């Protein structure tokens, strides 16, 4: 076959043209791919920006990141308040079963910690080759390629995006890094918007709660009902497992827990707490919040009785302000493992408690005004009775007495004198009524609550430790004075016996009443009550109970020590 010398000249331009066309097609494809990726990025930014719920926004950010850079696994780690560890973790590509097998979410060690310490984009071809890497936990899927970028919210690092295992075995490139960095900027704006929205909704809930409490108090609800509202709303809005409200006791340096709702609320109600040692007492004395990272390990929480099982972070906030006086304390506790109360949360709680205190003061002022009106009305009635009724009755009696001297009929004269005596008796009754209307309560004697706290406080030096005290029910109102005296005497005798014979290091005093019966229970962890020996003290306590129609029961629990239960019925109202 003969080849023409002209053919190479024709083929060479043809080959160059094909190469140019292929290059042009590649560039067109690249431009189309870039256009599609830009559209995907814009769609992701719009999707993320639409979310106003913070948790949903975080999940949307992780999903969008995985799609944009074609990664098999993606995660968003939220940096905790201390700035060194992760407090939250949101993942894509790992099932719930895999997560359960792997174990707890990472806290920010290794490569993840590298981004926390140096918040700059980090791209790796192989994770294991980085100096900060120290391997994966068992059952963790294999991961090699890595791309991480920080998310900033108002110039503060909120968290980091972590992408691993680009699909197809490829490596993350500069374009992936640029796309992810752009998404991180949009994510920061979305997170900030979600936070602002969440804060506004939270403020609205606190305002509604304050309005509900104010309405309850101003409409004449009892104080216990208002305190219950304070505890319940504070627990709900703050996401706490337990809420308790303690109020100061008159004539003592103690607080008593009047209201408790949530986990182990029964164990909290009625507890008597010292003002200068307990968590709530310190918040009351300082008129400032007092927080605890873990109430089960806090030295300011008495170990007995056990009442915080399963709980962790807690904060005690005074009800009121230092200037206007502290009316009480509200304690909130979250479940173990939940976040501690942030400074912002504590400030919000303090504002809520201060508003509640103002509402309580307004209600008290209104009650005082109503009481003054009643007293003024009583004074007016007493004055009218004295100035009008008594004077007229006295004049009538004098007239009858003088007329009686002119009556000759003996029986008629006797009847007139009897009428005069009846008028004198009526005047005495009216004067007694006037005295009752005008008399005001002077210094009120100490109630049973205060007397019990005093007895326990006086016994503490002798015992060598402070007994725990819990009181429930209307102790001061329902228990009459004569029965209260017996209660105090029995308590003194019981604590004296423990100090002399029990060799105990823990004692619990529980005083309760339901309006029909009063019950005093004293328990200790000592050597118990011997079968032989003097029992004059127990005999005295039993005799007191029998005089009042009650009973005394003494037993030795399985765990050791002694348990004394003194119960007597209350008179019908």
Coordinates of C-alpha atoms in Angstrom, one line a residue:
X1 CA 0.0 0.0 0.0
X2 CA 1.4 3.4 -1.0
X3 CA 0.9 6.2 1.5
X4 CA 0.7 9.7 0.3
X5 CA 3.2 12.2 1.8
X6 CA 0.3 14.6 2.4
X7 CA -1.5 12.4 5.0
X8 CA 0.6 13.2 8.1
X9 CA 0.1 16.9 7.4
X10 CA -3.7 16.3 7.5
X11 CA -3.7 14.0 10.6
X12 CA -1.7 16.3 12.9
X13 CA -4.2 19.2 13.0
X14 CA -7.0 16.7 13.4
X15 CA -5.3 15.2 16.5
X16 CA -4.8 18.6 18.0
X17 CA -8.4 19.5 17.4
X18 CA -9.6 16.3 19.2
X19 CA -7.4 17.1 22.2
X20 CA -8.7 20.7 22.2
X21 CA -12.3 19.4 22.1
X22 CA -11.7 16.9 24.9
X23 CA -10.1 19.6 27.0
X24 CA -13.0 21.9 26.3
X25 CA -15.5 19.2 27.2
X26 CA -13.6 18.5 30.5
X27 CA -13.7 22.2 31.3
X28 CA -17.4 22.3 30.5
X29 CA -18.0 19.3 32.7
X30 CA -15.9 20.9 35.5
X31 CA -17.9 24.1 35.2
X32 CA -21.1 22.2 35.2
X33 CA -20.0 20.3 38.3
X34 CA -18.9 23.5 40.0
X35 CA -22.2 25.1 39.1
X36 CA -24.1 22.1 40.5
X37 CA -22.0 22.1 43.7
X38 CA -22.6 25.8 44.1
X39 CA -26.3 25.2 43.7
X40 CA -26.1 22.4 46.3
X41 CA -24.2 24.6 48.7
X42 CA -26.8 27.4 48.3
X43 CA -29.6 24.9 48.9
X44 CA -27.8 23.6 51.9
X45 CA -27.3 27.1 53.3
X46 CA -31.0 27.9 52.8
X47 CA -32.1 24.6 54.4
X48 CA -29.9 25.2 57.4
X49 CA -31.0 28.8 57.7
X50 CA -34.7 27.7 57.8
X51 CA -34.3 25.8 61.1
X52 CA -35.2 27.7 64.2
X53 CA -35.0 24.7 66.6
X54 CA -31.3 24.4 67.7
X55 CA -31.2 20.5 67.7
X56 CA -32.8 20.3 64.3
X57 CA -30.4 23.0 62.9
X58 CA -27.4 21.0 64.1
X59 CA -28.7 17.8 62.5
X60 CA -29.4 19.7 59.2
X61 CA -25.8 21.1 59.2
X62 CA -24.3 17.6 59.6
X63 CA -26.5 16.1 56.9
X64 CA -25.6 19.0 54.5
X65 CA -21.9 18.7 55.2
X66 CA -21.9 14.9 54.4
X67 CA -23.7 15.5 51.1
X68 CA -21.6 18.5 49.9
X69 CA -18.2 16.8 50.2
X70 CA -19.5 13.3 49.5
X71 CA -18.4 11.9 52.9
X72 CA -19.5 8.5 54.3
X73 CA -19.3 9.7 57.9
X74 CA -20.0 13.2 59.4
X75 CA -20.2 14.6 62.9
X76 CA -20.7 17.9 64.6
X77 CA -19.1 18.2 68.0
X78 CA -20.4 21.0 70.4
X79 CA -17.6 22.4 72.6
X80 CA -18.6 22.5 76.3
X81 CA -18.5 25.6 78.6
X82 CA -14.9 24.9 79.7
X83 CA -13.7 25.2 76.1
X84 CA -11.6 22.0 76.2
X85 CA -14.1 19.2 75.9
X86 CA -17.1 18.2 73.8
X87 CA -20.5 18.4 75.5
X88 CA -22.6 17.2 72.5
X89 CA -22.1 15.1 69.4
X90 CA -24.4 14.7 66.3
X91 CA -23.5 12.1 63.7
X92 CA -24.4 10.9 60.2
X93 CA -23.5 7.5 58.7
X94 CA -23.4 5.5 62.0
X95 CA -26.5 3.6 63.1
X96 CA -27.8 3.6 66.6
X97 CA -26.7 -0.1 67.0
X98 CA -23.2 0.8 66.0
X99 CA -23.1 3.7 68.4
X100 CA -24.3 1.5 71.2
X101 CA -21.5 -1.0 70.5
X102 CA -18.8 1.7 70.3
X103 CA -19.8 3.2 73.6
X104 CA -19.9 6.8 74.9
X105 CA -19.5 9.7 72.5
X106 CA -16.0 11.1 72.3
X107 CA -15.1 14.0 74.6
X108 CA -12.5 15.7 72.5
X109 CA -9.2 13.7 72.5
X110 CA -6.9 12.8 69.6
X111 CA -7.7 14.4 66.3
X112 CA -11.0 15.9 67.6
X113 CA -9.1 17.6 70.4
X114 CA -6.6 19.0 67.9
X115 CA -9.3 21.0 66.3
X116 CA -10.5 22.2 69.7
X117 CA -7.0 23.4 70.6
X118 CA -6.3 24.8 67.1
X119 CA -9.6 25.9 65.5
X120 CA -8.4 26.0 61.9
X121 CA -9.4 23.7 58.9
X122 CA -7.5 20.4 59.1
X123 CA -7.3 18.0 56.1
X124 CA -5.6 14.6 56.3
X125 CA -5.1 11.7 53.9
X126 CA -4.7 9.2 56.7
X127 CA -5.9 9.9 60.3
X128 CA -3.5 7.4 61.8
X129 CA -0.4 9.2 60.5
X130 CA -1.2 12.4 62.5
X131 CA 0.8 12.8 65.7
X132 CA -2.3 13.5 67.8
X133 CA -4.1 10.3 66.7
X134 CA -4.1 7.4 69.1
X135 CA -6.6 5.0 67.4
X136 CA -10.3 4.2 67.6
X137 CA -12.3 2.3 70.3
X138 CA -13.4 -1.3 69.6
X139 CA -16.3 -1.8 67.1
X140 CA -15.5 1.6 65.5
X141 CA -15.8 1.6 61.7
X142 CA -12.5 2.1 59.9
X143 CA -11.7 5.7 58.9
X144 CA -8.8 7.1 56.9
X145 CA -9.3 10.4 55.1
X146 CA -10.4 13.3 57.3
X147 CA -11.6 16.9 56.9
X148 CA -12.4 19.2 59.8
X149 CA -13.5 22.8 60.1
X150 CA -14.5 25.0 63.1
X151 CA -17.9 26.6 63.4
X152 CA -17.8 30.1 64.9
X153 CA -20.8 32.0 66.4
X154 CA -20.2 35.6 67.1
X155 CA -16.4 35.2 67.1
X156 CA -16.6 32.3 69.5
X157 CA -15.9 28.7 68.5
X158 CA -19.2 26.8 68.9
X159 CA -18.0 23.4 67.7
X160 CA -16.4 21.6 64.9
X161 CA -17.5 19.7 61.7
X162 CA -15.7 16.4 61.2
X163 CA -15.9 14.5 57.9
X164 CA -14.3 11.2 57.2
X165 CA -14.0 8.6 54.4
X166 CA -14.7 10.4 51.1
X167 CA -16.7 8.0 48.9
X168 CA -14.9 6.2 46.1
X169 CA -11.6 6.1 48.1
X170 CA -10.7 9.7 47.0
X171 CA -9.1 12.3 49.1
X172 CA -10.7 15.5 50.4
X173 CA -9.3 18.4 48.3
X174 CA -9.0 22.2 48.6
X175 CA -12.4 22.6 47.0
X176 CA -14.0 20.3 49.6
X177 CA -12.3 22.4 52.3
X178 CA -13.6 25.6 50.8
X179 CA -17.2 24.3 50.4
X180 CA -17.2 23.0 54.0
X181 CA -15.7 26.3 55.3
X182 CA -18.5 28.2 53.6
X183 CA -21.1 25.9 55.1
X184 CA -19.5 26.4 58.5
X185 CA -20.0 30.2 58.2
X186 CA -23.7 29.7 57.3
X187 CA -24.0 27.2 60.1
X188 CA -22.7 29.8 62.6
X189 CA -25.4 32.3 61.5
X190 CA -28.1 29.6 61.7
X191 CA -27.0 28.4 65.1
X192 CA -27.0 32.0 66.3
X193 CA -30.5 32.6 65.0
X194 CA -31.7 29.3 66.6
X195 CA -30.2 30.3 69.9
X196 CA -31.8 33.8 69.8
X197 CA -35.2 32.2 68.9
X198 CA -34.8 29.7 71.7
X199 CA -33.8 32.4 74.2
X200 CA -36.9 34.5 73.2
X201 CA -39.2 31.5 73.6
X202 CA -37.6 30.7 77.0
X203 CA -38.0 34.3 78.2
X204 CA -41.7 34.1 77.1
X205 CA -42.2 31.0 79.2
X206 CA -40.6 32.6 82.3
X207 CA -42.8 35.7 81.8
X208 CA -45.9 33.5 81.5
X209 CA -44.9 31.7 84.7
X210 CA -44.4 35.0 86.6
X211 CA -47.7 36.2 85.4
X212 CA -49.4 33.0 86.5
X213 CA -47.8 33.2 90.0
X214 CA -48.7 36.9 90.4
X215 CA -52.3 36.2 89.4
X216 CA -52.5 33.3 91.8
X217 CA -51.2 35.4 94.7
X218 CA -53.3 38.5 94.0
X219 CA -56.4 36.4 93.6
X220 CA -56.1 35.2 97.2
X221 CA -54.5 31.8 96.8
X222 CA -52.7 30.3 99.8
X223 CA -48.9 30.8 100.1
X224 CA -48.4 27.0 99.7
X225 CA -50.2 27.0 96.4
X226 CA -48.0 29.9 95.1
X227 CA -44.8 28.2 96.3
X228 CA -45.9 25.0 94.5
X229 CA -46.4 27.0 91.3
X230 CA -42.9 28.5 91.7
X231 CA -41.3 25.1 92.1
X232 CA -43.3 23.4 89.3
X233 CA -42.7 26.1 86.7
X234 CA -39.0 26.4 87.5
X235 CA -38.6 22.7 87.2
X236 CA -40.4 22.5 83.9
X237 CA -38.8 25.4 82.2
X238 CA -35.2 24.6 83.4
X239 CA -35.5 21.0 82.4
X240 CA -34.8 19.8 86.0
X241 CA -35.8 16.6 87.6
X242 CA -36.3 18.1 91.1
X243 CA -37.4 21.4 92.5
X244 CA -37.7 22.3 96.1
X245 CA -38.6 25.5 98.0
X246 CA -37.4 26.2 101.5
X247 CA -38.6 29.1 103.7
X248 CA -37.1 30.5 106.9
X249 CA -38.4 29.4 110.3
X250 CA -39.2 32.0 112.9
X251 CA -36.9 32.4 115.9
X252 CA -34.4 29.9 114.5
X253 CA -31.4 29.8 112.2
X254 CA -32.9 27.2 110.0
X255 CA -34.9 26.7 106.8
X256 CA -37.7 24.2 106.3
X257 CA -38.5 22.6 102.9
X258 CA -42.2 23.4 102.4
X259 CA -42.6 22.4 98.8
X260 CA -40.9 19.7 96.7
X261 CA -41.9 18.3 93.2
X262 CA -40.2 15.8 91.0
X263 CA -37.7 13.0 91.8
X264 CA -37.7 11.9 95.5
X265 CA -39.9 14.8 96.4
X266 CA -41.2 13.0 99.5
X267 CA -37.7 12.7 100.9
X268 CA -37.3 16.5 100.6
X269 CA -40.5 17.8 102.1
X270 CA -40.3 18.9 105.7
X271 CA -36.5 18.8 106.0
X272 CA -35.0 21.3 108.3
X273 CA -31.7 22.7 107.0
X274 CA -29.1 25.0 108.7
X275 CA -28.7 28.4 107.1
X276 CA -24.9 28.5 107.1
X277 CA -24.0 24.9 106.1
X278 CA -26.5 23.5 103.6
X279 CA -26.6 24.4 99.9
X280 CA -30.0 26.1 100.2
X281 CA -28.9 27.8 103.5
X282 CA -25.9 29.3 102.0
X283 CA -27.9 30.7 99.1
X284 CA -30.3 32.2 101.6
X285 CA -27.6 33.7 103.8
X286 CA -25.6 35.2 101.0
X287 CA -28.7 36.2 99.0
X288 CA -26.9 34.9 95.9
X289 CA -27.0 31.7 93.8
X290 CA -25.0 28.7 94.9
X291 CA -24.3 25.9 92.4
X292 CA -23.1 22.3 92.6
X293 CA -21.7 20.2 89.8
X294 CA -22.8 17.0 91.5
X295 CA -25.1 17.1 94.6
X296 CA -24.3 13.5 95.5
X297 CA -20.6 14.4 96.0
X298 CA -21.1 17.8 97.5
X299 CA -19.9 18.3 101.1
X300 CA -22.6 20.9 101.6
X301 CA -25.3 18.3 101.2
X302 CA -25.8 16.1 104.3
X303 CA -25.6 12.4 103.4
X304 CA -28.6 11.6 105.6
X305 CA -31.3 11.3 104.7
X306 CA -30.4 10.1 101.2
X307 CA -32.5 12.3 98.8
X308 CA -30.5 13.0 95.6
X309 CA -30.0 9.5 94.1
X310 CA -29.7 9.7 90.3
X311 CA -29.2 13.5 90.4
X312 CA -26.2 15.6 89.4
X313 CA -26.0 19.3 88.7
X314 CA -27.9 21.6 91.0
X315 CA -28.3 25.3 91.8
X316 CA -30.0 27.1 94.8
X317 CA -31.4 30.5 94.0
X318 CA -32.7 33.0 96.6
X319 CA -36.3 34.1 96.3
X320 CA -35.9 37.9 96.5
X321 CA -32.9 40.2 96.6
X322 CA -30.4 41.4 99.1
X323 CA -32.0 44.9 99.2
X324 CA -35.6 43.8 99.6
X325 CA -34.8 40.8 101.8
X326 CA -34.7 37.1 101.0
X327 CA -38.0 35.3 101.5
X328 CA -36.8 31.8 100.7
X329 CA -34.8 29.6 98.4
X330 CA -35.6 27.5 95.3
X331 CA -33.4 24.5 94.6
X332 CA -33.2 22.9 91.1
X333 CA -31.4 19.6 90.4
X334 CA -31.0 17.8 87.0
X335 CA -30.4 14.1 86.4
X336 CA -26.8 12.9 86.6
X337 CA -25.0 13.4 83.2
X338 CA -27.1 16.4 82.3
X339 CA -25.3 19.8 81.7
X340 CA -24.5 22.0 84.7
X341 CA -26.5 25.2 85.1
X342 CA -24.8 27.9 83.0
X343 CA -24.3 31.4 84.2
X344 CA -27.0 32.6 81.8
X345 CA -29.5 30.0 83.1
X346 CA -28.7 31.0 86.7
X347 CA -29.2 34.7 86.0
X348 CA -32.6 33.9 84.4
X349 CA -33.6 31.8 87.4
X350 CA -32.6 34.6 89.7
X351 CA -34.7 37.1 87.8
X352 CA -37.7 34.7 87.9
X353 CA -37.3 34.2 91.7
X354 CA -36.9 38.0 92.3
X355 CA -40.2 38.6 90.4
X356 CA -41.9 35.9 92.4
X357 CA -40.7 37.6 95.6
X358 CA -42.2 40.9 94.4
X359 CA -45.5 39.2 93.7
X360 CA -45.4 37.6 97.2
X361 CA -44.7 41.0 98.8
X362 CA -47.6 42.7 96.9
X363 CA -50.0 39.9 98.0
X364 CA -48.9 40.3 101.6
X365 CA -49.3 44.1 101.4
X366 CA -52.8 43.5 100.1
X367 CA -53.6 41.0 102.9
X368 CA -52.2 43.5 105.4
X369 CA -54.5 46.2 104.0
X370 CA -57.5 43.9 104.2
X371 CA -56.5 43.0 107.8
X372 CA -56.2 46.6 108.8
X373 CA -59.6 47.3 107.3
X374 CA -61.0 44.4 109.4
X375 CA -59.3 45.7 112.6
X376 CA -60.6 49.2 111.9
X377 CA -64.1 47.8 111.5
X378 CA -63.7 45.9 114.7
X379 CA -62.6 49.1 116.5
X380 CA -65.7 50.9 115.2
X381 CA -68.0 48.1 116.3
X382 CA -66.4 48.0 119.7
X383 CA -66.7 51.8 120.1
X384 CA -70.4 51.8 119.1
X385 CA -71.1 49.0 121.5
X386 CA -69.3 50.8 124.3
X387 CA -70.7 54.3 123.6
X388 CA -74.2 53.3 122.6
X389 CA -75.3 49.8 123.7
X390 CA -73.6 49.7 127.1
X391 CA -74.7 53.2 128.1
X392 CA -78.3 52.5 127.2
X393 CA -78.3 49.2 129.0
X394 CA -76.7 50.8 132.0
X395 CA -79.3 53.6 132.0
X396 CA -82.1 51.1 131.7
X397 CA -80.7 49.1 134.6
X398 CA -80.4 52.2 136.8
X399 CA -84.0 53.1 136.0
X400 CA -85.4 49.7 136.8
X401 CA -83.3 49.6 140.0
X402 CA -84.8 53.0 141.1
X403 CA -88.3 52.0 140.1
X404 CA -88.0 48.8 142.1
X405 CA -87.9 50.7 145.4
X406 CA -91.4 52.0 144.8
X407 CA -93.0 48.6 144.1
X408 CA -94.8 47.1 147.0
X409 CA -95.7 43.8 145.5
X410 CA -92.8 41.4 146.6
X411 CA -93.0 39.1 143.5
X412 CA -93.0 42.0 141.1
X413 CA -90.1 43.7 142.9
X414 CA -88.1 40.4 142.8
X415 CA -88.7 40.2 139.0
X416 CA -87.5 43.7 138.4
X417 CA -84.3 43.1 140.5
X418 CA -83.8 39.9 138.5
X419 CA -84.1 41.9 135.2
X420 CA -81.5 44.3 136.6
X421 CA -79.1 41.4 137.3
X422 CA -79.6 40.1 133.8
X423 CA -78.8 43.5 132.4
X424 CA -75.6 43.6 134.5
X425 CA -74.6 40.2 133.1
X426 CA -75.4 41.3 129.6
X427 CA -73.1 44.4 130.1
X428 CA -70.3 42.1 131.2
X429 CA -70.8 39.9 128.1
X430 CA -70.7 42.9 125.8
X431 CA -67.6 44.3 127.6
X432 CA -65.9 40.9 127.1
X433 CA -66.8 41.0 123.4
X434 CA -65.4 44.5 123.1
X435 CA -62.2 43.4 124.8
X436 CA -62.0 40.5 122.3
X437 CA -62.5 42.9 119.3
X438 CA -59.9 45.3 120.5
X439 CA -57.3 42.8 121.7
X440 CA -54.5 42.1 119.2
X441 CA -52.1 39.3 119.3
X442 CA -48.9 40.4 121.1
X443 CA -45.8 38.5 120.9
X444 CA -46.8 35.1 119.6
X445 CA -45.2 32.2 121.5
X446 CA -42.9 30.0 119.6
X447 CA -44.6 27.4 117.5
X448 CA -44.0 23.7 117.7
X449 CA -41.7 23.8 114.6
X450 CA -39.3 26.3 116.2
X451 CA -39.4 24.4 119.6
X452 CA -38.4 21.1 117.9
X453 CA -35.6 22.8 116.0
X454 CA -34.3 24.3 119.3
X455 CA -34.4 21.0 121.1
X456 CA -32.5 19.3 118.3
X457 CA -30.0 22.1 118.2
X458 CA -29.4 22.0 122.0
X459 CA -29.0 18.2 121.8
X460 CA -26.3 18.3 119.0
X461 CA -23.3 19.2 121.2
X462 CA -24.2 16.3 123.6
X463 CA -24.7 13.9 120.8
X464 CA -21.6 14.9 119.0
X465 CA -23.4 15.4 115.7
X466 CA -26.4 17.3 114.3
X467 CA -29.5 15.1 113.8
X468 CA -31.5 15.5 110.6
X469 CA -35.0 16.9 111.0
X470 CA -38.0 16.6 108.8
X471 CA -41.5 18.1 109.5
X472 CA -44.6 17.7 107.4
X473 CA -48.1 19.1 107.7
X474 CA -49.5 22.1 109.6
X475 CA -47.6 21.4 112.7
X476 CA -48.0 24.8 114.3
X477 CA -51.7 25.1 113.4
X478 CA -53.1 21.7 113.9
X479 CA -51.3 20.6 117.1
X480 CA -52.7 22.4 120.2
X481 CA -50.3 23.7 122.9
X482 CA -50.9 21.0 125.5
X483 CA -50.1 18.2 123.0
X484 CA -47.1 20.2 121.6
X485 CA -45.7 20.3 125.2
X486 CA -45.9 16.5 125.3
X487 CA -44.2 16.2 121.8
X488 CA -41.3 18.4 123.0
X489 CA -40.9 16.4 126.2
X490 CA -40.9 13.1 124.4
X491 CA -38.3 14.4 121.9
X492 CA -36.1 15.6 124.7
X493 CA -36.3 12.3 126.4
X494 CA -35.6 10.3 123.2
X495 CA -32.5 12.4 122.3
X496 CA -31.2 12.2 125.8
X497 CA -31.5 8.4 125.7
X498 CA -29.6 8.3 122.4
X499 CA -26.8 10.5 123.8
X500 CA -26.5 8.3 126.9
X501 CA -26.9 4.8 125.6
X502 CA -27.1 4.4 121.8
X503 CA -23.4 5.2 120.8
X504 CA -24.9 6.4 117.5
X505 CA -23.4 8.8 114.9
X506 CA -26.6 9.4 113.0
X507 CA -30.1 10.3 114.1
X508 CA -33.2 11.3 112.3
X509 CA -36.2 13.2 113.7
X510 CA -39.5 13.2 111.8
X511 CA -42.6 15.1 113.0
X512 CA -45.8 14.9 110.9
X513 CA -49.4 15.6 111.2
X514 CA -52.4 15.2 108.9
X515 CA -54.8 17.2 111.0
X516 CA -56.2 14.0 112.7
X517 CA -53.0 12.6 114.3
X518 CA -49.5 13.9 115.2
X519 CA -46.6 11.5 114.8
X520 CA -43.1 11.8 116.2
X521 CA -40.5 9.3 114.9
X522 CA -36.9 9.3 116.2
X523 CA -34.4 6.8 114.7
X524 CA -30.7 6.1 115.2
X525 CA -28.0 3.8 114.0
X526 CA -26.6 2.9 117.4
X527 CA -26.5 -0.3 119.4
X528 CA -30.3 -0.6 119.8
X529 CA -32.4 -1.0 122.9
X530 CA -31.2 -3.8 125.3
X531 CA -33.7 -6.4 126.4
X532 CA -32.8 -5.8 130.0
X533 CA -32.1 -2.5 131.8
X534 CA -33.8 0.6 133.0
X535 CA -36.8 1.7 130.9
X536 CA -38.1 4.5 132.9
X537 CA -37.6 7.0 130.0
X538 CA -39.6 4.8 127.7
X539 CA -42.3 4.3 130.4
X540 CA -42.7 8.1 130.7
X541 CA -43.1 8.5 127.0
X542 CA -45.6 5.6 126.8
X543 CA -47.6 7.1 129.7
X544 CA -47.8 10.5 128.0
X545 CA -49.1 8.8 124.8
X546 CA -51.7 6.8 126.8
X547 CA -52.9 10.0 128.6
X548 CA -53.7 11.5 125.2
X549 CA -55.3 8.3 123.8
X550 CA -52.2 7.5 121.7
X551 CA -49.5 4.8 121.7
X552 CA -45.7 4.4 121.7
X553 CA -44.0 1.8 119.6
X554 CA -40.3 0.9 119.9
X555 CA -38.5 -1.4 117.5
X556 CA -35.0 -2.5 116.3
X557 CA -34.8 -2.2 112.4
X558 CA -32.9 -4.9 110.4
X559 CA -30.1 -2.5 109.7
X560 CA -29.5 -1.9 113.5
X561 CA -30.2 0.9 115.8
X562 CA -33.5 1.8 117.3
X563 CA -36.8 3.2 116.0
X564 CA -39.2 5.1 118.3
X565 CA -42.7 6.0 117.1
X566 CA -45.0 8.2 119.3
X567 CA -48.5 8.9 117.9
X568 CA -51.5 10.6 119.5
X569 CA -54.8 11.7 118.0
X570 CA -55.7 15.4 117.7
X571 CA -58.9 16.8 119.0
X572 CA -61.7 17.3 116.5
X573 CA -62.0 20.9 115.2

